[in-house]
Amino acid sequence: MEWLIYLSVLLPIFGAPIIWFISHYTNKWFSWYLSLAVTGFSALVALLTALQVAGGAKFEHSFTWFNFGGVEVPFGIYVDGMSTVVYAMAALLGFLIVIYSRGYMEHDESPHRFFMKVTFFIGSMLGLTVSDNLIGMFIFWEFMGLASYLLISYWYYKNSAADAGLKAFLMTKFADGFFLAGIVLLWWYSGSLKVVEINHLAETAGIPLFIAAVSALLMFGGAIGKSAQFPLFPWLLDAMEGPTPVSALIHAATMVNAGVFLVGRLFDFYTYSGVLYVVLAIGAISAFIAVLGAMVHREIKKIIAFSTMENLGLMFVGLGAGSLAAGIFHLVSHATFKALMFLSAGNVIHFTHEKDAFKIRGLRKFMPYTAILFLIALLSLAGIPPLSGFFSKEWIVHEAKLSGDPIAFAFVLTAAVLTIYYGFRLWFQIFTGEPNEIAKRAKEAYLVMLIPLVVLAVLTFLVGIFHQSIVHLIERHAHIPHDWGLTILVFSLMAVAFGLAWLIYYKRAIDTEELMKDPIVSALNKVFYNSFFVDFLLRWLSRNFVVEFLALLAHWLDRNVYDYIVNGVAKTALWTWEKVKIIQTGNLIHYLTIFVSGAIVLYYLYLVIL
Amino acid sequence: MNCIIFSGIITLAFGGLLVPIVGNLFKLSREWILNLFLLVFLIAGGLFLYGFGHGHIIYPNLFTTDTVSLLMTIFVWFTGAVVLITIFNTLKEINNLAEILGVYAISLSGAILTLYANNFVSFLVAMELMTIPSYYLIMARLNTITTEAATKYFFNGALSTGFFLFGILVFYAITGDLQFSAINKAFQAEDSFGILFFVFGFIAILSAIGFKMSFAPYHFYAPDTYTGAPASVAAYLAGITKSAVAIPVIRLFFEALSFQKEDWSILLALLAVVTMTIGNLLALAQQSVARILAYSSIAHAGYILVGFAAAVSGLAITGIVYQAVAYILMKAGAFLMVTLLIYYYGIKTREQLRGFGKINPFMALVFTILLLSLAGVPPTAGFIAKVYLFQAAVDAGMAWLAFIGLLNSAFAVAYYLWIIKEMYLEAPQRLEKPKDTSFLVPTMAIGMLAFLTIVFGIWVTPVVKASLAFTQLFPF
């Protein structure tokens, strides 16, 4: 079984260029079949693994990658309940997204390029989830960074796409520096790279507490970048420039889950290091900023992107409040409904050619199935039973309340309640009302795009129904708490929020244009729209500090110091050549003379050393 | 020595003798001669692989069989086959191809035999079996340039053999033995011997090795010979024979002479510094690609000397072995690429390479990978080898040597990248069609070498495991 797991990771990663190669020289759409075969195989293996792990099995295999001196770098896999859930989820969702892409990318000129990158992306995520050590995790982490850059800027001839790819790459790379520093620090002091050993060392307090805290914080810095948390989230919003299946892949199956997974994988270590309250705080702030952003944006994909950021924040809140199962269960539940949501939004965008939600109206008549599927995703996102979102989100709100931090609880409650508002704002706007011109030119999506969505919708129900067994798989003794008072509070607030959305966007009883004339409302709108100006701040910093100062300094050093040295070396080389040319005569007798006299010189030199 | 491996070596040597005779008797075409040689190589390769787990030991006092010699056998054999294919494809105008290939097979059998030597006599015999045919190989195309190259190689080689015999004489006079481990025991047992006399022998042997491995001050012949000879033969001389010699030299230094480790390591460190620096500085000043590679091979001899200088470290042997493995693949591959460039496009200098990435992307890619490995860029075998070598130097308390080595590697990147820059970042001067399309087969064969440099830049376990087992055999 272990070798099958290895194969499920290596096949997509090494198969990706082969897929490109074969399809480039045969039929470009051949790549779809190849990609399907590869990711389908991985999904099959992942599901089998999950079934066996659920039956009590555990897969471990480790070998030494290389060693020199006393330093040993391990490599291998470790699949326990927690990782198998994420592993199986990523593989399955990846497979479904590959199926869907056949429809969405139908007009694309180079699908083999697309499927190569997507397959590589999925393989990297699978590698991350099964890897048993931090070096392996870091390698796959970086692979994903590369793949996301390539996919976000897939339409590289559009300036905005190229810029968005670059932004995602730079921001996550900046964070990855912290991650690497954390790994090195931890390695130096604990002498171990293996996840299991680090967790064990933490349980027995085998690592100095200060070192543990610092390296945990550094690694969390990497997670902030990858999982798009405050303050490194702007890349996630720009990343919407990529094709929609890629957005679904980044948001549901792979990339952003990596940060949450990292904290979950090292959960005992994080608990010991005592920095979980930082995780909680960052998660709560991010969720709060994101939900406000989602309320005021107009682009379909941007709204969903904010919603992803919010839910990732909620996952970190779950972890930060001390419950591994809450965070990871929300990861799984969010992945299913967010994939569903993105792909149904992809249907809307693909068949209306319109990204702005407020230009589409009354689409329900023309895309009825998409409307229903979108609604299912939305209800799960809002947390309506018996859909998966209900169980996971209530649990996290409950954990936030238990954490005893009133501000965090307030932020989380706000985020949890307002979800239903922005969700129905979007749905009412697009699907209800009198159809306009844009809606009229749409038709229902192809079967190849609908089938994966139906599977995802069923999955959303299944995760909701079988929530207990999934939670047990993640953490043996965890169970979802039921706090009726809290549930009633959340639902009554949600009813108010839904009522508002219904009044404004369905009944059109309140005119938003009128509201915007109020200076306070419009100012708030501006603040929310720009996510409290974090992006502006980051840009200002990078422009004034990095570009104006560091880059200029580097430029100066380059021109005056390094160039001087490099030119000096070149001049020395030429000078030496001029001198040595005299000895390198090409005359055999000279060579033999040097041979013998060299030996004599060395003889005396050796005597001197003796 | 393992009798099955030995029969593989004999197969190569006798194949080299018989195929030209058969070819002349039956008037076989060139293609058939190549096929026969490939058959000989396949049989020999099969025997080598089979010998990994089978066969009993013969001549234990002359030859030894250990993990590293087995591993290197496979690399020498495989690279040798690639060189064979390239020689066939690029030496088309000569009439006596069968003889050239036969002589080459005999020389290669000598190179493989050298890997197993643990006795001065067998070392000398194997090395001469490898070297003497190569004089003829250099003159495969008979003209004044190749004659000059061969003459230089021959006289330097003759001188070095004389030195080697003299060194053996001295050691025999002191210890009364020729076998490496016996010499070590005798030196340990001997309380007092004429140290001046010993140093005389030591320097004589060092000079002979210096010629084979082309380090300073014995390197002068190297650029002239490597650029004068056909580049495919230079690939064999610079790539395969130099690496093959390094393995018995490990046994010589770490076993027979291990009692003097602290002293000769300083001398070798000095030689390493001089060799690296000269090689790299002079390579930087060259225009001809073959000459750049010739000087870079001198620089690489310097890197391998870093490993010998770090003799007290347990990592030294791993570093040397890794460098030998990586060096075979990348230097032979790079010289073979030069062969193809000269033969199919007439490209000799760096300037003529302009825009080559557009003219023949596949060839350019293979060449780029090999050059990056020579420069020591991860993830290639050249990088791993340098890591081990410099780590060994630091372990041995010679951080300064590692530092100079690193500086040298940094200089070296310049001239490798320069070639790559010319290939990819400049516009092609003229779009040229190659002479014919037969370049695909040798390019793919060399592409295998480039692929292996990447494989062994990631999958380090086999070489490291073999060399760690090898390290256990020596006194530390």
Short mmCIF file of N, CA and C in Angstrom, two decimals, chain B residues 75-76 78-84 86 104 231-240 243 289-290 293 296-297 324-341 362-374 416 442-453:
data_model
loop_
_atom_site.label_atom_id
_atom_site.label_comp_id
_atom_site.label_asym_id
_atom_site.label_seq_id
_atom_site.Cartn_x
_atom_site.Cartn_y
_atom_site.Cartn_z
N PHE B 75 29.56 3.01 -14.50
CA PHE B 75 29.59 4.36 -15.07
C PHE B 75 30.58 4.44 -16.23
N VAL B 76 31.77 3.84 -16.05
CA VAL B 76 32.78 3.89 -17.11
C VAL B 76 32.27 3.16 -18.33
N PHE B 78 29.13 2.56 -19.23
CA PHE B 78 28.02 3.25 -19.89
C PHE B 78 28.51 4.47 -20.67
N THR B 79 29.32 5.31 -19.99
CA THR B 79 29.84 6.49 -20.67
C THR B 79 30.70 6.08 -21.85
N GLY B 80 31.46 4.96 -21.67
CA GLY B 80 32.29 4.45 -22.76
C GLY B 80 31.45 4.10 -23.97
N ALA B 81 30.27 3.52 -23.75
CA ALA B 81 29.41 3.16 -24.87
C ALA B 81 28.92 4.41 -25.59
N VAL B 82 28.60 5.45 -24.81
CA VAL B 82 28.16 6.71 -25.44
C VAL B 82 29.28 7.30 -26.28
N VAL B 83 30.52 7.25 -25.76
CA VAL B 83 31.66 7.76 -26.51
C VAL B 83 31.83 6.96 -27.80
N LEU B 84 31.65 5.64 -27.70
CA LEU B 84 31.76 4.77 -28.88
C LEU B 84 30.80 5.21 -29.98
N THR B 86 29.41 8.12 -30.36
CA THR B 86 29.75 9.43 -30.90
C THR B 86 30.96 9.35 -31.82
N TYR B 104 40.10 1.62 -29.15
CA TYR B 104 39.35 2.29 -28.09
C TYR B 104 38.81 1.29 -27.08
N ALA B 231 37.59 15.71 -30.62
CA ALA B 231 36.94 16.01 -29.34
C ALA B 231 36.33 14.78 -28.71
N SER B 232 35.91 13.79 -29.52
CA SER B 232 35.33 12.59 -28.91
C SER B 232 36.41 11.81 -28.15
N VAL B 233 37.64 11.82 -28.69
CA VAL B 233 38.74 11.16 -27.98
C VAL B 233 39.09 11.96 -26.73
N ALA B 234 39.02 13.30 -26.86
CA ALA B 234 39.28 14.13 -25.68
C ALA B 234 38.27 13.83 -24.59
N ALA B 235 37.01 13.54 -24.99
CA ALA B 235 36.00 13.19 -24.00
C ALA B 235 36.43 11.95 -23.24
N TYR B 236 36.99 10.99 -23.96
CA TYR B 236 37.46 9.78 -23.31
C TYR B 236 38.64 10.07 -22.40
N LEU B 237 39.60 10.84 -22.92
CA LEU B 237 40.81 11.12 -22.13
C LEU B 237 40.48 11.96 -20.90
N ALA B 238 39.77 13.07 -21.13
CA ALA B 238 39.52 14.00 -20.03
C ALA B 238 38.45 13.48 -19.10
N GLY B 239 37.43 12.82 -19.65
CA GLY B 239 36.31 12.41 -18.81
C GLY B 239 36.54 11.09 -18.12
N ILE B 240 36.85 10.06 -18.92
CA ILE B 240 36.83 8.71 -18.34
C ILE B 240 38.15 8.36 -17.67
N SER B 243 38.94 10.09 -14.24
CA SER B 243 38.13 9.61 -13.12
C SER B 243 38.52 8.20 -12.74
N VAL B 289 35.58 26.74 -27.25
CA VAL B 289 34.80 25.98 -26.26
C VAL B 289 35.60 24.78 -25.76
N ALA B 290 36.28 24.09 -26.69
CA ALA B 290 37.05 22.92 -26.28
C ALA B 290 38.16 23.32 -25.31
N LEU B 293 36.76 23.90 -21.88
CA LEU B 293 36.52 22.63 -21.19
C LEU B 293 37.83 22.00 -20.75
N SER B 296 38.86 23.79 -17.74
CA SER B 296 37.95 23.48 -16.63
C SER B 296 38.23 22.08 -16.11
N SER B 297 38.75 21.19 -16.97
CA SER B 297 39.07 19.86 -16.46
C SER B 297 40.28 19.93 -15.52
N ALA B 324 34.23 11.83 -8.83
CA ALA B 324 34.63 10.96 -9.94
C ALA B 324 33.41 10.56 -10.77
N VAL B 325 32.33 10.17 -10.08
CA VAL B 325 31.11 9.77 -10.78
C VAL B 325 30.54 10.93 -11.59
N ALA B 326 30.39 12.08 -10.91
CA ALA B 326 29.81 13.23 -11.58
C ALA B 326 30.68 13.68 -12.74
N TYR B 327 32.00 13.62 -12.52
CA TYR B 327 32.94 14.13 -13.51
C TYR B 327 32.90 13.28 -14.78
N ILE B 328 32.83 11.95 -14.61
CA ILE B 328 32.73 11.08 -15.79
C ILE B 328 31.55 11.52 -16.64
N LEU B 329 30.39 11.66 -15.98
CA LEU B 329 29.18 11.95 -16.73
C LEU B 329 29.26 13.31 -17.39
N MET B 330 29.65 14.35 -16.61
CA MET B 330 29.48 15.69 -17.15
C MET B 330 30.62 16.10 -18.06
N LYS B 331 31.85 15.70 -17.73
CA LYS B 331 32.96 16.14 -18.59
C LYS B 331 32.96 15.37 -19.90
N ALA B 332 32.75 14.04 -19.82
CA ALA B 332 32.67 13.28 -21.07
C ALA B 332 31.51 13.80 -21.90
N GLY B 333 30.36 14.04 -21.24
CA GLY B 333 29.19 14.54 -21.97
C GLY B 333 29.47 15.87 -22.63
N ALA B 334 30.12 16.80 -21.90
CA ALA B 334 30.36 18.13 -22.46
C ALA B 334 31.31 18.05 -23.64
N PHE B 335 32.37 17.25 -23.54
CA PHE B 335 33.29 17.13 -24.66
C PHE B 335 32.61 16.48 -25.87
N LEU B 336 31.75 15.51 -25.59
CA LEU B 336 31.04 14.87 -26.70
C LEU B 336 30.13 15.87 -27.39
N MET B 337 29.51 16.76 -26.59
CA MET B 337 28.69 17.81 -27.17
C MET B 337 29.53 18.68 -28.10
N VAL B 338 30.76 19.02 -27.65
CA VAL B 338 31.65 19.83 -28.48
C VAL B 338 31.94 19.09 -29.79
N THR B 339 32.13 17.77 -29.67
CA THR B 339 32.35 16.96 -30.89
C THR B 339 31.23 17.18 -31.88
N LEU B 340 30.00 17.06 -31.37
CA LEU B 340 28.85 17.20 -32.26
C LEU B 340 28.78 18.61 -32.83
N LEU B 341 29.05 19.60 -31.98
CA LEU B 341 29.00 21.00 -32.45
C LEU B 341 29.98 21.21 -33.59
N PHE B 362 17.26 21.03 -28.78
CA PHE B 362 17.51 19.81 -28.02
C PHE B 362 18.99 19.72 -27.63
N MET B 363 19.87 19.91 -28.63
CA MET B 363 21.31 19.89 -28.35
C MET B 363 21.67 20.95 -27.32
N ALA B 364 21.10 22.13 -27.49
CA ALA B 364 21.42 23.23 -26.59
C ALA B 364 21.00 22.90 -25.17
N LEU B 365 19.84 22.25 -25.02
CA LEU B 365 19.36 21.90 -23.68
C LEU B 365 20.31 20.91 -23.01
N VAL B 366 20.69 19.87 -23.77
CA VAL B 366 21.59 18.86 -23.20
C VAL B 366 22.91 19.52 -22.78
N PHE B 367 23.43 20.35 -23.66
CA PHE B 367 24.70 21.03 -23.35
C PHE B 367 24.55 21.91 -22.11
N THR B 368 23.41 22.59 -22.00
CA THR B 368 23.18 23.46 -20.85
C THR B 368 23.18 22.68 -19.55
N ILE B 369 22.49 21.53 -19.55
CA ILE B 369 22.45 20.73 -18.32
C ILE B 369 23.86 20.30 -17.93
N LEU B 370 24.63 19.85 -18.92
CA LEU B 370 25.98 19.39 -18.60
C LEU B 370 26.83 20.53 -18.06
N LEU B 371 26.71 21.71 -18.68
CA LEU B 371 27.50 22.85 -18.21
C LEU B 371 27.09 23.26 -16.81
N LEU B 372 25.78 23.22 -16.54
CA LEU B 372 25.32 23.59 -15.19
C LEU B 372 25.87 22.61 -14.17
N SER B 373 25.93 21.35 -14.54
CA SER B 373 26.49 20.36 -13.62
C SER B 373 27.98 20.64 -13.40
N LEU B 374 28.69 20.98 -14.47
CA LEU B 374 30.11 21.32 -14.30
C LEU B 374 30.27 22.53 -13.40
N TYR B 416 31.02 29.11 -17.60
CA TYR B 416 29.98 28.18 -18.05
C TYR B 416 28.73 28.95 -18.45
N PRO B 442 23.40 10.27 -31.42
CA PRO B 442 24.40 10.64 -30.40
C PRO B 442 23.88 11.68 -29.42
N THR B 443 23.04 12.63 -29.89
CA THR B 443 22.52 13.63 -28.95
C THR B 443 21.67 12.96 -27.89
N MET B 444 20.88 11.97 -28.29
CA MET B 444 20.07 11.29 -27.30
C MET B 444 20.96 10.50 -26.33
N ALA B 445 22.02 9.90 -26.86
CA ALA B 445 22.93 9.16 -25.98
C ALA B 445 23.57 10.11 -24.96
N ILE B 446 24.01 11.29 -25.44
CA ILE B 446 24.60 12.26 -24.52
C ILE B 446 23.53 12.81 -23.59
N GLY B 447 22.29 12.92 -24.13
CA GLY B 447 21.18 13.35 -23.28
C GLY B 447 20.99 12.41 -22.10
N MET B 448 21.26 11.11 -22.30
CA MET B 448 21.18 10.16 -21.19
C MET B 448 22.20 10.53 -20.10
N LEU B 449 23.40 10.94 -20.53
CA LEU B 449 24.41 11.34 -19.54
C LEU B 449 23.92 12.57 -18.77
N ALA B 450 23.35 13.54 -19.52
CA ALA B 450 22.85 14.74 -18.85
C ALA B 450 21.74 14.38 -17.88
N PHE B 451 20.86 13.46 -18.31
CA PHE B 451 19.77 13.04 -17.44
C PHE B 451 20.33 12.39 -16.17
N LEU B 452 21.38 11.58 -16.35
CA LEU B 452 21.96 10.92 -15.17
C LEU B 452 22.59 11.93 -14.22
N THR B 453 23.17 13.02 -14.75
CA THR B 453 23.71 14.02 -13.82
C THR B 453 22.61 14.58 -12.95
#
